[in-house]
Structure formats: C-alpha cells, structure tokens
Amino acid sequence: MDYKISYSPNKSDLTALENWLKWEKDEFGTGFLCNWSVILNLSKNDKLIIISINDAPIGFLGFLINDPLPTAEIQIFEIHPKHRKKGIAKLFVNSVLEHLKWNGIQAISLQCAPESSEAFWKKMGFLDYPDKRETYKSYHSNANKKLYKIIVDHLIVDSMLDADEKLELWNMEPIFAKGQPPKYSWGMDYKGSDRALRHPIIFPVNDEWNIEWSRNGQVLYSGKIKKFAPTRECFDFLILKHLPKQ
C-alpha cells in the first residue's frame, strides 16, 4: 500500500483531518478534536506532518523545535483507529525522525499522554528521562512521564573512562552531590587540536544538576550545569561539541 507523507499539509489535508477527528469524537468520544486549535497552530508554523492513503489522512504528528537548540519535542501524535496495529505508526514515526535529523535536529523528547503510549514509544527506541518526574514538574504544566531519543551519533555515557580528561554528571544539585559518586561520566575524545569532540555529548539534564570537568585529576570546573563555562547548549538537553583548553 502506498503512503504519502505531507510535511506541509494543505487546506484540503486539514479539512480531511478535521472530519476524521469529528468522526472519532462522535463514534468513540475520544481523539484530539479538543486540540484542534493546537493542531491548526502547528500547521501554520510548519510543525504538523500528516500521513495519508488516497488523500485520506490516517495519521498525524505535531512537534515544536526548541529554537535555537537542535532539539525538538513531540506535542501530539495519533494514528486513525481503523489503521492501527498495521505497522503504520512505526513507519510514520521513523520517517518523521529521519526528516527532523535531516533538518539538523539531534534529540527528541515527548511526554507519555496517555500513559498507555509509553510501550509504543519505548519500542521506537525512546528512553526514560534520567530523573524522577516530580523534579521536572516546574518545567511543565503536568507531570506526564517524559521520554527521549538521541537521533545522531554521540558519545555514549560511561565510555572512554580511561581518558585523561573527563566530564562527570550528578543528577542532583551541587550541595547534595558532595561526597556522592557521579551518576554519569564521559571520557573526552577529540578530533584534533581545536578541541572539537569526535562525537558530541548529548544528554537530557536539569540545568541545576552538578557537573565536573577534570583533566589528569585536576578539576577545571565543578558546579551547576547552567553556570558551566565551556560552550554548551542546554534546554532539556546538555549538548557539548567542543571544550576549551583552559
């Protein structure tokens, strides 16, 4: 069966999508018709993607980009009730992730709403956030379980630990990290003299967490991520592509 994926849905696509959601609401009392204004806003900003068969939408996904950071968050996703359990969701999501990667996105996050969606997302390679949900309540209006997936090559956690230079991370604030072993560690692996990492460090974080950078046992920085001196990008993720000599 031939599927069409529209990365810039037109008016006809949106009308057909709205009709589907009205039908689903009338038939089952469920669906995302209550979020129609959100869906329209995503479409206006080119953040809505639709998959169709014979010009009839059978799935859609909306996302936001954490501009200027190279990360995105999936906001809304559904497959038509008559087309579920046919492998379409997997095909569609994989296509969207490739599209986002091609457009420079490096990591994706989402909230499991409803909670039953968690099993599907984990089958797609998404992982639990490395933190309890109550610690990110302040960042979101609700506390649905958060998952993430890094979609580019990156330095794996707890790799290169015999390197002379290390970055260590605690999933707690500095005041609580004293005397505690780090939760996550990376050994630095540089491409050349410009201190660019062979693979970037990409990891979901809370910017209040403690991070320590050391070289040959000498601590170069220890404190909160948000005050970390080397070039970094931090929203829900820490992204490091290079470090200075210092």
JSON list of C-alpha atoms in Angstrom, two decimals:
[
{"chain": "A", "resi": 1, "resn": "MET", "atom": "CA", "xyz": [0.00, 0.00, 0.00]},
{"chain": "A", "resi": 2, "resn": "ASP", "atom": "CA", "xyz": [1.32, 3.44, -0.94]},
{"chain": "A", "resi": 3, "resn": "TYR", "atom": "CA", "xyz": [1.51, 6.03, 1.80]},
{"chain": "A", "resi": 4, "resn": "LYS", "atom": "CA", "xyz": [2.00, 9.75, 1.29]},
{"chain": "A", "resi": 5, "resn": "ILE", "atom": "CA", "xyz": [3.66, 11.87, 3.95]},
{"chain": "A", "resi": 6, "resn": "SER", "atom": "CA", "xyz": [2.94, 15.60, 3.80]},
{"chain": "A", "resi": 7, "resn": "TYR", "atom": "CA", "xyz": [5.43, 17.79, 5.63]},
{"chain": "A", "resi": 8, "resn": "SER", "atom": "CA", "xyz": [3.44, 20.93, 4.74]},
{"chain": "A", "resi": 9, "resn": "PRO", "atom": "CA", "xyz": [-0.23, 19.90, 4.78]},
{"chain": "A", "resi": 10, "resn": "ASN", "atom": "CA", "xyz": [-2.59, 21.97, 2.63]},
{"chain": "A", "resi": 11, "resn": "LYS", "atom": "CA", "xyz": [-6.13, 23.17, 3.35]},
{"chain": "A", "resi": 12, "resn": "SER", "atom": "CA", "xyz": [-7.63, 20.00, 1.89]},
{"chain": "A", "resi": 13, "resn": "ASP", "atom": "CA", "xyz": [-5.45, 17.84, 4.17]},
{"chain": "A", "resi": 14, "resn": "LEU", "atom": "CA", "xyz": [-6.59, 19.83, 7.21]},
{"chain": "A", "resi": 15, "resn": "THR", "atom": "CA", "xyz": [-10.26, 19.60, 6.28]},
{"chain": "A", "resi": 16, "resn": "ALA", "atom": "CA", "xyz": [-9.98, 15.83, 5.90]},
{"chain": "A", "resi": 17, "resn": "LEU", "atom": "CA", "xyz": [-8.10, 15.60, 9.20]},
{"chain": "A", "resi": 18, "resn": "GLU", "atom": "CA", "xyz": [-10.77, 17.64, 11.00]},
{"chain": "A", "resi": 19, "resn": "ASN", "atom": "CA", "xyz": [-13.50, 15.40, 9.56]},
{"chain": "A", "resi": 20, "resn": "TRP", "atom": "CA", "xyz": [-11.68, 12.32, 10.86]},
{"chain": "A", "resi": 21, "resn": "LEU", "atom": "CA", "xyz": [-11.39, 13.83, 14.35]},
{"chain": "A", "resi": 22, "resn": "LYS", "atom": "CA", "xyz": [-15.08, 14.81, 14.36]},
{"chain": "A", "resi": 23, "resn": "TRP", "atom": "CA", "xyz": [-16.00, 11.25, 13.37]},
{"chain": "A", "resi": 24, "resn": "GLU", "atom": "CA", "xyz": [-13.77, 9.81, 16.10]},
{"chain": "A", "resi": 25, "resn": "LYS", "atom": "CA", "xyz": [-15.29, 12.13, 18.69]},
{"chain": "A", "resi": 26, "resn": "ASP", "atom": "CA", "xyz": [-18.85, 11.19, 17.67]},
{"chain": "A", "resi": 27, "resn": "GLU", "atom": "CA", "xyz": [-18.09, 7.47, 17.35]},
{"chain": "A", "resi": 28, "resn": "PHE", "atom": "CA", "xyz": [-15.91, 6.86, 20.40]},
{"chain": "A", "resi": 29, "resn": "GLY", "atom": "CA", "xyz": [-15.94, 10.06, 22.45]},
{"chain": "A", "resi": 30, "resn": "THR", "atom": "CA", "xyz": [-12.14, 10.21, 22.18]},
{"chain": "A", "resi": 31, "resn": "GLY", "atom": "CA", "xyz": [-9.44, 11.73, 19.99]},
{"chain": "A", "resi": 32, "resn": "PHE", "atom": "CA", "xyz": [-7.84, 15.14, 19.58]},
{"chain": "A", "resi": 33, "resn": "LEU", "atom": "CA", "xyz": [-10.71, 17.26, 18.28]},
{"chain": "A", "resi": 34, "resn": "CYS", "atom": "CA", "xyz": [-10.47, 19.19, 21.56]},
{"chain": "A", "resi": 35, "resn": "ASN", "atom": "CA", "xyz": [-6.94, 20.16, 20.49]},
{"chain": "A", "resi": 36, "resn": "TRP", "atom": "CA", "xyz": [-7.93, 21.39, 17.04]},
{"chain": "A", "resi": 37, "resn": "SER", "atom": "CA", "xyz": [-6.68, 24.93, 17.70]},
{"chain": "A", "resi": 38, "resn": "VAL", "atom": "CA", "xyz": [-3.30, 23.48, 18.71]},
{"chain": "A", "resi": 39, "resn": "ILE", "atom": "CA", "xyz": [-3.20, 21.38, 15.55]},
{"chain": "A", "resi": 40, "resn": "LEU", "atom": "CA", "xyz": [-4.01, 24.40, 13.38]},
{"chain": "A", "resi": 41, "resn": "ASN", "atom": "CA", "xyz": [-1.29, 26.43, 15.07]},
{"chain": "A", "resi": 42, "resn": "LEU", "atom": "CA", "xyz": [1.25, 23.67, 14.49]},
{"chain": "A", "resi": 43, "resn": "SER", "atom": "CA", "xyz": [0.25, 23.57, 10.82]},
{"chain": "A", "resi": 44, "resn": "LYS", "atom": "CA", "xyz": [0.62, 27.34, 10.43]},
{"chain": "A", "resi": 45, "resn": "ASN", "atom": "CA", "xyz": [4.17, 27.05, 11.75]},
{"chain": "A", "resi": 46, "resn": "ASP", "atom": "CA", "xyz": [5.09, 24.05, 9.54]},
{"chain": "A", "resi": 47, "resn": "LYS", "atom": "CA", "xyz": [5.24, 21.77, 12.55]},
{"chain": "A", "resi": 48, "resn": "LEU", "atom": "CA", "xyz": [2.47, 19.36, 11.53]},
{"chain": "A", "resi": 49, "resn": "ILE", "atom": "CA", "xyz": [3.10, 16.22, 9.45]},
{"chain": "A", "resi": 50, "resn": "ILE", "atom": "CA", "xyz": [0.34, 14.02, 8.01]},
{"chain": "A", "resi": 51, "resn": "ILE", "atom": "CA", "xyz": [0.44, 10.52, 6.56]},
{"chain": "A", "resi": 52, "resn": "SER", "atom": "CA", "xyz": [-2.32, 9.65, 4.06]},
{"chain": "A", "resi": 53, "resn": "ILE", "atom": "CA", "xyz": [-3.68, 6.89, 1.87]},
{"chain": "A", "resi": 54, "resn": "ASN", "atom": "CA", "xyz": [-5.52, 8.02, -1.27]},
{"chain": "A", "resi": 55, "resn": "ASP", "atom": "CA", "xyz": [-5.55, 11.59, 0.05]},
{"chain": "A", "resi": 56, "resn": "ALA", "atom": "CA", "xyz": [-7.26, 10.47, 3.28]},
{"chain": "A", "resi": 57, "resn": "PRO", "atom": "CA", "xyz": [-5.25, 11.25, 6.45]},
{"chain": "A", "resi": 58, "resn": "ILE", "atom": "CA", "xyz": [-4.57, 8.17, 8.58]},
{"chain": "A", "resi": 59, "resn": "GLY", "atom": "CA", "xyz": [-2.07, 9.69, 10.98]},
{"chain": "A", "resi": 60, "resn": "PHE", "atom": "CA", "xyz": [-0.56, 12.97, 12.10]},
{"chain": "A", "resi": 61, "resn": "LEU", "atom": "CA", "xyz": [2.25, 14.24, 14.30]},
{"chain": "A", "resi": 62, "resn": "GLY", "atom": "CA", "xyz": [2.91, 17.74, 15.62]},
{"chain": "A", "resi": 63, "resn": "PHE", "atom": "CA", "xyz": [6.17, 18.94, 17.13]},
{"chain": "A", "resi": 64, "resn": "LEU", "atom": "CA", "xyz": [7.98, 22.01, 18.40]},
{"chain": "A", "resi": 65, "resn": "ILE", "atom": "CA", "xyz": [11.63, 22.91, 17.90]},
{"chain": "A", "resi": 66, "resn": "ASN", "atom": "CA", "xyz": [13.47, 24.35, 20.89]},
{"chain": "A", "resi": 67, "resn": "ASP", "atom": "CA", "xyz": [15.00, 27.06, 18.73]},
{"chain": "A", "resi": 68, "resn": "PRO", "atom": "CA", "xyz": [17.89, 27.88, 18.61]},
{"chain": "A", "resi": 69, "resn": "LEU", "atom": "CA", "xyz": [18.78, 24.49, 20.08]},
{"chain": "A", "resi": 70, "resn": "PRO", "atom": "CA", "xyz": [18.88, 21.41, 17.81]},
{"chain": "A", "resi": 71, "resn": "THR", "atom": "CA", "xyz": [16.23, 19.55, 19.81]},
{"chain": "A", "resi": 72, "resn": "ALA", "atom": "CA", "xyz": [12.51, 19.00, 19.29]},
{"chain": "A", "resi": 73, "resn": "GLU", "atom": "CA", "xyz": [9.54, 17.89, 21.35]},
{"chain": "A", "resi": 74, "resn": "ILE", "atom": "CA", "xyz": [6.68, 15.81, 20.00]},
{"chain": "A", "resi": 75, "resn": "GLN", "atom": "CA", "xyz": [3.46, 17.55, 21.02]},
{"chain": "A", "resi": 76, "resn": "ILE", "atom": "CA", "xyz": [0.72, 15.39, 19.54]},
{"chain": "A", "resi": 77, "resn": "PHE", "atom": "CA", "xyz": [0.53, 12.10, 17.63]},
{"chain": "A", "resi": 78, "resn": "GLU", "atom": "CA", "xyz": [-2.25, 9.77, 16.51]},
{"chain": "A", "resi": 79, "resn": "ILE", "atom": "CA", "xyz": [-2.99, 7.02, 14.01]},
{"chain": "A", "resi": 80, "resn": "HIS", "atom": "CA", "xyz": [-6.55, 6.60, 12.73]},
{"chain": "A", "resi": 81, "resn": "PRO", "atom": "CA", "xyz": [-8.41, 3.90, 14.75]},
{"chain": "A", "resi": 82, "resn": "LYS", "atom": "CA", "xyz": [-9.05, 1.86, 11.59]},
{"chain": "A", "resi": 83, "resn": "HIS", "atom": "CA", "xyz": [-5.36, 1.79, 10.69]},
{"chain": "A", "resi": 84, "resn": "ARG", "atom": "CA", "xyz": [-3.74, 0.82, 13.97]},
{"chain": "A", "resi": 85, "resn": "LYS", "atom": "CA", "xyz": [-1.67, -2.32, 14.59]},
{"chain": "A", "resi": 86, "resn": "LYS", "atom": "CA", "xyz": [-0.61, -2.45, 10.94]},
{"chain": "A", "resi": 87, "resn": "GLY", "atom": "CA", "xyz": [2.92, -1.09, 11.33]},
{"chain": "A", "resi": 88, "resn": "ILE", "atom": "CA", "xyz": [1.91, 2.35, 10.09]},
{"chain": "A", "resi": 89, "resn": "ALA", "atom": "CA", "xyz": [2.81, 4.12, 13.35]},
{"chain": "A", "resi": 90, "resn": "LYS", "atom": "CA", "xyz": [6.36, 2.71, 13.24]},
{"chain": "A", "resi": 91, "resn": "LEU", "atom": "CA", "xyz": [6.82, 3.60, 9.57]},
{"chain": "A", "resi": 92, "resn": "PHE", "atom": "CA", "xyz": [5.45, 7.11, 10.12]},
{"chain": "A", "resi": 93, "resn": "VAL", "atom": "CA", "xyz": [7.50, 7.92, 13.23]},
{"chain": "A", "resi": 94, "resn": "ASN", "atom": "CA", "xyz": [10.71, 6.61, 11.66]},
{"chain": "A", "resi": 95, "resn": "SER", "atom": "CA", "xyz": [10.09, 8.82, 8.62]},
{"chain": "A", "resi": 96, "resn": "VAL", "atom": "CA", "xyz": [9.46, 11.87, 10.81]},
{"chain": "A", "resi": 97, "resn": "LEU", "atom": "CA", "xyz": [12.63, 11.24, 12.85]},
{"chain": "A", "resi": 98, "resn": "GLU", "atom": "CA", "xyz": [14.68, 10.98, 9.66]},
{"chain": "A", "resi": 99, "resn": "HIS", "atom": "CA", "xyz": [13.11, 14.21, 8.42]},
{"chain": "A", "resi": 100, "resn": "LEU", "atom": "CA", "xyz": [13.97, 16.00, 11.67]},
{"chain": "A", "resi": 101, "resn": "LYS", "atom": "CA", "xyz": [17.51, 14.61, 11.64]},
{"chain": "A", "resi": 102, "resn": "TRP", "atom": "CA", "xyz": [18.00, 15.78, 8.06]},
{"chain": "A", "resi": 103, "resn": "ASN", "atom": "CA", "xyz": [16.90, 19.24, 9.22]},
{"chain": "A", "resi": 104, "resn": "GLY", "atom": "CA", "xyz": [19.53, 19.36, 11.95]},
{"chain": "A", "resi": 105, "resn": "ILE", "atom": "CA", "xyz": [17.63, 18.03, 14.96]},
{"chain": "A", "resi": 106, "resn": "GLN", "atom": "CA", "xyz": [19.78, 15.91, 17.26]},
{"chain": "A", "resi": 107, "resn": "ALA", "atom": "CA", "xyz": [17.44, 14.80, 20.05]},
{"chain": "A", "resi": 108, "resn": "ILE", "atom": "CA", "xyz": [13.69, 14.37, 20.55]},
{"chain": "A", "resi": 109, "resn": "SER", "atom": "CA", "xyz": [11.63, 14.44, 23.73]},
{"chain": "A", "resi": 110, "resn": "LEU", "atom": "CA", "xyz": [7.97, 13.76, 24.47]},
{"chain": "A", "resi": 111, "resn": "GLN", "atom": "CA", "xyz": [5.52, 13.24, 27.31]},
{"chain": "A", "resi": 112, "resn": "CYS", "atom": "CA", "xyz": [3.55, 10.00, 27.56]},
{"chain": "A", "resi": 113, "resn": "ALA", "atom": "CA", "xyz": [-0.05, 11.15, 27.36]},
{"chain": "A", "resi": 114, "resn": "PRO", "atom": "CA", "xyz": [-1.94, 8.92, 27.62]},
{"chain": "A", "resi": 115, "resn": "GLU", "atom": "CA", "xyz": [0.29, 6.77, 29.80]},
{"chain": "A", "resi": 116, "resn": "SER", "atom": "CA", "xyz": [-0.56, 3.74, 27.64]},
{"chain": "A", "resi": 117, "resn": "SER", "atom": "CA", "xyz": [1.53, 5.28, 24.84]},
{"chain": "A", "resi": 118, "resn": "GLU", "atom": "CA", "xyz": [4.75, 4.55, 26.75]},
{"chain": "A", "resi": 119, "resn": "ALA", "atom": "CA", "xyz": [5.03, 0.98, 25.44]},
{"chain": "A", "resi": 120, "resn": "PHE", "atom": "CA", "xyz": [4.90, 2.14, 21.80]},
{"chain": "A", "resi": 121, "resn": "TRP", "atom": "CA", "xyz": [7.49, 4.89, 22.26]},
{"chain": "A", "resi": 122, "resn": "LYS", "atom": "CA", "xyz": [9.88, 2.54, 24.02]},
{"chain": "A", "resi": 123, "resn": "LYS", "atom": "CA", "xyz": [9.57, 0.11, 21.10]},
{"chain": "A", "resi": 124, "resn": "MET", "atom": "CA", "xyz": [10.66, 3.05, 18.95]},
{"chain": "A", "resi": 125, "resn": "GLY", "atom": "CA", "xyz": [13.86, 3.40, 20.98]},
{"chain": "A", "resi": 126, "resn": "PHE", "atom": "CA", "xyz": [12.83, 6.18, 23.35]},
{"chain": "A", "resi": 127, "resn": "LEU", "atom": "CA", "xyz": [14.28, 6.07, 26.85]},
{"chain": "A", "resi": 128, "resn": "ASP", "atom": "CA", "xyz": [13.23, 7.26, 30.30]},
{"chain": "A", "resi": 129, "resn": "TYR", "atom": "CA", "xyz": [14.48, 10.67, 31.37]},
{"chain": "A", "resi": 130, "resn": "PRO", "atom": "CA", "xyz": [17.25, 10.20, 33.96]},
{"chain": "A", "resi": 131, "resn": "ASP", "atom": "CA", "xyz": [15.21, 11.88, 36.69]},
{"chain": "A", "resi": 132, "resn": "LYS", "atom": "CA", "xyz": [12.06, 11.46, 38.73]},
{"chain": "A", "resi": 133, "resn": "ARG", "atom": "CA", "xyz": [9.03, 13.13, 37.20]},
{"chain": "A", "resi": 134, "resn": "GLU", "atom": "CA", "xyz": [8.45, 15.39, 40.21]},
{"chain": "A", "resi": 135, "resn": "THR", "atom": "CA", "xyz": [11.75, 17.18, 39.54]},
{"chain": "A", "resi": 136, "resn": "TYR", "atom": "CA", "xyz": [10.56, 18.47, 36.20]},
{"chain": "A", "resi": 137, "resn": "LYS", "atom": "CA", "xyz": [7.07, 19.48, 37.27]},
{"chain": "A", "resi": 138, "resn": "SER", "atom": "CA", "xyz": [8.33, 23.04, 37.46]},
{"chain": "A", "resi": 139, "resn": "TYR", "atom": "CA", "xyz": [9.23, 22.94, 33.76]},
{"chain": "A", "resi": 140, "resn": "HIS", "atom": "CA", "xyz": [5.87, 21.60, 32.58]},
{"chain": "A", "resi": 141, "resn": "SER", "atom": "CA", "xyz": [2.23, 22.18, 33.48]},
{"chain": "A", "resi": 142, "resn": "ASN", "atom": "CA", "xyz": [1.73, 18.48, 34.11]},
{"chain": "A", "resi": 143, "resn": "ALA", "atom": "CA", "xyz": [3.91, 15.60, 35.19]},
{"chain": "A", "resi": 144, "resn": "ASN", "atom": "CA", "xyz": [3.39, 13.01, 32.47]},
{"chain": "A", "resi": 145, "resn": "LYS", "atom": "CA", "xyz": [6.28, 10.62, 32.12]},
{"chain": "A", "resi": 146, "resn": "LYS", "atom": "CA", "xyz": [9.00, 12.01, 29.83]},
{"chain": "A", "resi": 147, "resn": "LEU", "atom": "CA", "xyz": [10.96, 10.03, 27.27]},
{"chain": "A", "resi": 148, "resn": "TYR", "atom": "CA", "xyz": [13.76, 11.00, 24.90]},
{"chain": "A", "resi": 149, "resn": "LYS", "atom": "CA", "xyz": [15.71, 9.70, 21.94]},
{"chain": "A", "resi": 150, "resn": "ILE", "atom": "CA", "xyz": [19.04, 10.93, 20.57]},
{"chain": "A", "resi": 151, "resn": "ILE", "atom": "CA", "xyz": [18.93, 10.56, 16.78]},
{"chain": "A", "resi": 152, "resn": "VAL", "atom": "CA", "xyz": [22.54, 11.37, 15.81]},
{"chain": "A", "resi": 153, "resn": "ASP", "atom": "CA", "xyz": [25.90, 9.77, 16.58]},
{"chain": "A", "resi": 154, "resn": "HIS", "atom": "CA", "xyz": [27.04, 10.83, 20.05]},
{"chain": "A", "resi": 155, "resn": "LEU", "atom": "CA", "xyz": [29.44, 9.92, 22.83]},
{"chain": "A", "resi": 156, "resn": "ILE", "atom": "CA", "xyz": [27.88, 7.14, 24.86]},
{"chain": "A", "resi": 157, "resn": "VAL", "atom": "CA", "xyz": [27.52, 7.52, 28.63]},
{"chain": "A", "resi": 158, "resn": "ASP", "atom": "CA", "xyz": [30.24, 5.78, 30.65]},
{"chain": "A", "resi": 159, "resn": "SER", "atom": "CA", "xyz": [32.52, 5.43, 27.63]},
{"chain": "A", "resi": 160, "resn": "MET", "atom": "CA", "xyz": [36.22, 6.31, 27.28]},
{"chain": "A", "resi": 161, "resn": "LEU", "atom": "CA", "xyz": [36.57, 6.34, 31.08]},
{"chain": "A", "resi": 162, "resn": "ASP", "atom": "CA", "xyz": [40.34, 5.71, 30.86]},
{"chain": "A", "resi": 163, "resn": "ALA", "atom": "CA", "xyz": [40.79, 9.08, 29.13]},
{"chain": "A", "resi": 164, "resn": "ASP", "atom": "CA", "xyz": [42.91, 11.77, 30.82]},
{"chain": "A", "resi": 165, "resn": "GLU", "atom": "CA", "xyz": [40.06, 14.26, 30.54]},
{"chain": "A", "resi": 166, "resn": "LYS", "atom": "CA", "xyz": [36.58, 13.54, 31.89]},
{"chain": "A", "resi": 167, "resn": "LEU", "atom": "CA", "xyz": [33.17, 15.05, 32.33]},
{"chain": "A", "resi": 168, "resn": "GLU", "atom": "CA", "xyz": [31.10, 13.75, 35.25]},
{"chain": "A", "resi": 169, "resn": "LEU", "atom": "CA", "xyz": [27.45, 14.45, 35.99]},
{"chain": "A", "resi": 170, "resn": "TRP", "atom": "CA", "xyz": [25.31, 14.12, 39.12]},
{"chain": "A", "resi": 171, "resn": "ASN", "atom": "CA", "xyz": [21.50, 14.12, 38.88]},
{"chain": "A", "resi": 172, "resn": "MET", "atom": "CA", "xyz": [21.30, 16.46, 41.85]},
{"chain": "A", "resi": 173, "resn": "GLU", "atom": "CA", "xyz": [22.33, 19.97, 42.81]},
{"chain": "A", "resi": 174, "resn": "PRO", "atom": "CA", "xyz": [25.95, 20.61, 43.90]},
{"chain": "A", "resi": 175, "resn": "ILE", "atom": "CA", "xyz": [25.04, 20.93, 47.59]},
{"chain": "A", "resi": 176, "resn": "PHE", "atom": "CA", "xyz": [23.72, 17.37, 47.57]},
{"chain": "A", "resi": 177, "resn": "ALA", "atom": "CA", "xyz": [26.42, 15.96, 45.26]},
{"chain": "A", "resi": 178, "resn": "LYS", "atom": "CA", "xyz": [29.26, 16.44, 47.76]},
{"chain": "A", "resi": 179, "resn": "GLY", "atom": "CA", "xyz": [30.65, 13.05, 48.74]},
{"chain": "A", "resi": 180, "resn": "GLN", "atom": "CA", "xyz": [28.45, 11.24, 46.22]},
{"chain": "A", "resi": 181, "resn": "PRO", "atom": "CA", "xyz": [29.83, 9.37, 43.19]},
{"chain": "A", "resi": 182, "resn": "PRO", "atom": "CA", "xyz": [28.84, 10.74, 39.77]},
{"chain": "A", "resi": 183, "resn": "LYS", "atom": "CA", "xyz": [25.82, 9.19, 38.11]},
{"chain": "A", "resi": 184, "resn": "TYR", "atom": "CA", "xyz": [27.09, 9.63, 34.52]},
{"chain": "A", "resi": 185, "resn": "SER", "atom": "CA", "xyz": [30.58, 10.00, 33.05]},
{"chain": "A", "resi": 186, "resn": "TRP", "atom": "CA", "xyz": [32.25, 10.59, 29.71]},
{"chain": "A", "resi": 187, "resn": "GLY", "atom": "CA", "xyz": [35.89, 10.46, 28.66]},
{"chain": "A", "resi": 188, "resn": "MET", "atom": "CA", "xyz": [36.82, 13.19, 26.20]},
{"chain": "A", "resi": 189, "resn": "ASP", "atom": "CA", "xyz": [37.71, 12.06, 22.68]},
{"chain": "A", "resi": 190, "resn": "TYR", "atom": "CA", "xyz": [38.91, 14.92, 20.47]},
{"chain": "A", "resi": 191, "resn": "LYS", "atom": "CA", "xyz": [39.29, 15.07, 16.68]},
{"chain": "A", "resi": 192, "resn": "GLY", "atom": "CA", "xyz": [42.26, 17.43, 16.70]},
{"chain": "A", "resi": 193, "resn": "SER", "atom": "CA", "xyz": [43.95, 20.44, 18.25]},
{"chain": "A", "resi": 194, "resn": "ASP", "atom": "CA", "xyz": [40.82, 22.62, 18.03]},
{"chain": "A", "resi": 195, "resn": "ARG", "atom": "CA", "xyz": [39.28, 20.61, 20.91]},
{"chain": "A", "resi": 196, "resn": "ALA", "atom": "CA", "xyz": [36.25, 19.55, 18.86]},
{"chain": "A", "resi": 197, "resn": "LEU", "atom": "CA", "xyz": [34.82, 16.30, 20.16]},
{"chain": "A", "resi": 198, "resn": "ARG", "atom": "CA", "xyz": [34.86, 13.35, 17.78]},
{"chain": "A", "resi": 199, "resn": "HIS", "atom": "CA", "xyz": [31.25, 12.75, 18.82]},
{"chain": "A", "resi": 200, "resn": "PRO", "atom": "CA", "xyz": [29.18, 15.31, 20.75]},
{"chain": "A", "resi": 201, "resn": "ILE", "atom": "CA", "xyz": [27.93, 14.72, 24.26]},
{"chain": "A", "resi": 202, "resn": "ILE", "atom": "CA", "xyz": [24.14, 14.84, 24.18]},
{"chain": "A", "resi": 203, "resn": "PHE", "atom": "CA", "xyz": [22.18, 14.05, 27.31]},
{"chain": "A", "resi": 204, "resn": "PRO", "atom": "CA", "xyz": [18.89, 15.11, 28.93]},
{"chain": "A", "resi": 205, "resn": "VAL", "atom": "CA", "xyz": [19.52, 17.18, 32.05]},
{"chain": "A", "resi": 206, "resn": "ASN", "atom": "CA", "xyz": [18.17, 19.56, 34.63]},
{"chain": "A", "resi": 207, "resn": "ASP", "atom": "CA", "xyz": [20.36, 22.65, 34.48]},
{"chain": "A", "resi": 208, "resn": "GLU", "atom": "CA", "xyz": [20.50, 22.76, 38.30]},
{"chain": "A", "resi": 209, "resn": "TRP", "atom": "CA", "xyz": [22.45, 19.49, 38.37]},
{"chain": "A", "resi": 210, "resn": "ASN", "atom": "CA", "xyz": [26.12, 19.30, 39.33]},
{"chain": "A", "resi": 211, "resn": "ILE", "atom": "CA", "xyz": [28.73, 18.77, 36.63]},
{"chain": "A", "resi": 212, "resn": "GLU", "atom": "CA", "xyz": [32.50, 18.38, 36.98]},
{"chain": "A", "resi": 213, "resn": "TRP", "atom": "CA", "xyz": [35.15, 18.72, 34.29]},
{"chain": "A", "resi": 214, "resn": "SER", "atom": "CA", "xyz": [38.65, 17.43, 35.07]},
{"chain": "A", "resi": 215, "resn": "ARG", "atom": "CA", "xyz": [41.96, 16.78, 33.32]},
{"chain": "A", "resi": 216, "resn": "ASN", "atom": "CA", "xyz": [44.62, 14.46, 34.75]},
{"chain": "A", "resi": 217, "resn": "GLY", "atom": "CA", "xyz": [42.90, 14.63, 38.12]},
{"chain": "A", "resi": 218, "resn": "GLN", "atom": "CA", "xyz": [42.75, 18.44, 38.21]},
{"chain": "A", "resi": 219, "resn": "VAL", "atom": "CA", "xyz": [39.24, 19.85, 38.49]},
{"chain": "A", "resi": 220, "resn": "LEU", "atom": "CA", "xyz": [38.69, 22.58, 35.90]},
{"chain": "A", "resi": 221, "resn": "TYR", "atom": "CA", "xyz": [35.05, 23.25, 36.74]},
{"chain": "A", "resi": 222, "resn": "SER", "atom": "CA", "xyz": [32.62, 21.98, 39.36]},
{"chain": "A", "resi": 223, "resn": "GLY", "atom": "CA", "xyz": [29.14, 23.42, 39.82]},
{"chain": "A", "resi": 224, "resn": "LYS", "atom": "CA", "xyz": [25.73, 23.79, 38.25]},
{"chain": "A", "resi": 225, "resn": "ILE", "atom": "CA", "xyz": [25.30, 22.98, 34.58]},
{"chain": "A", "resi": 226, "resn": "LYS", "atom": "CA", "xyz": [23.75, 26.38, 33.89]},
{"chain": "A", "resi": 227, "resn": "LYS", "atom": "CA", "xyz": [26.97, 28.07, 35.00]},
{"chain": "A", "resi": 228, "resn": "PHE", "atom": "CA", "xyz": [29.23, 25.67, 33.15]},
{"chain": "A", "resi": 229, "resn": "ALA", "atom": "CA", "xyz": [31.82, 27.82, 31.35]},
{"chain": "A", "resi": 230, "resn": "PRO", "atom": "CA", "xyz": [32.58, 25.80, 28.16]},
{"chain": "A", "resi": 231, "resn": "THR", "atom": "CA", "xyz": [30.36, 26.32, 25.14]},
{"chain": "A", "resi": 232, "resn": "ARG", "atom": "CA", "xyz": [27.17, 24.44, 25.77]},
{"chain": "A", "resi": 233, "resn": "GLU", "atom": "CA", "xyz": [23.54, 24.34, 24.79]},
{"chain": "A", "resi": 234, "resn": "CYS", "atom": "CA", "xyz": [21.06, 23.48, 27.48]},
{"chain": "A", "resi": 235, "resn": "PHE", "atom": "CA", "xyz": [17.28, 23.38, 27.48]},
{"chain": "A", "resi": 236, "resn": "ASP", "atom": "CA", "xyz": [16.14, 19.88, 28.35]},
{"chain": "A", "resi": 237, "resn": "PHE", "atom": "CA", "xyz": [19.47, 18.63, 26.98]},
{"chain": "A", "resi": 238, "resn": "LEU", "atom": "CA", "xyz": [23.13, 19.29, 27.52]},
{"chain": "A", "resi": 239, "resn": "ILE", "atom": "CA", "xyz": [24.88, 19.38, 24.13]},
{"chain": "A", "resi": 240, "resn": "LEU", "atom": "CA", "xyz": [28.66, 19.70, 24.03]},
{"chain": "A", "resi": 241, "resn": "LYS", "atom": "CA", "xyz": [30.56, 19.76, 20.76]},
{"chain": "A", "resi": 242, "resn": "HIS", "atom": "CA", "xyz": [33.90, 21.06, 22.00]},
{"chain": "A", "resi": 243, "resn": "LEU", "atom": "CA", "xyz": [35.66, 22.26, 25.14]},
{"chain": "A", "resi": 244, "resn": "PRO", "atom": "CA", "xyz": [38.32, 24.96, 25.55]},
{"chain": "A", "resi": 245, "resn": "LYS", "atom": "CA", "xyz": [41.89, 24.22, 26.58]},
{"chain": "A", "resi": 246, "resn": "GLN", "atom": "CA", "xyz": [41.60, 26.27, 29.80]}
]
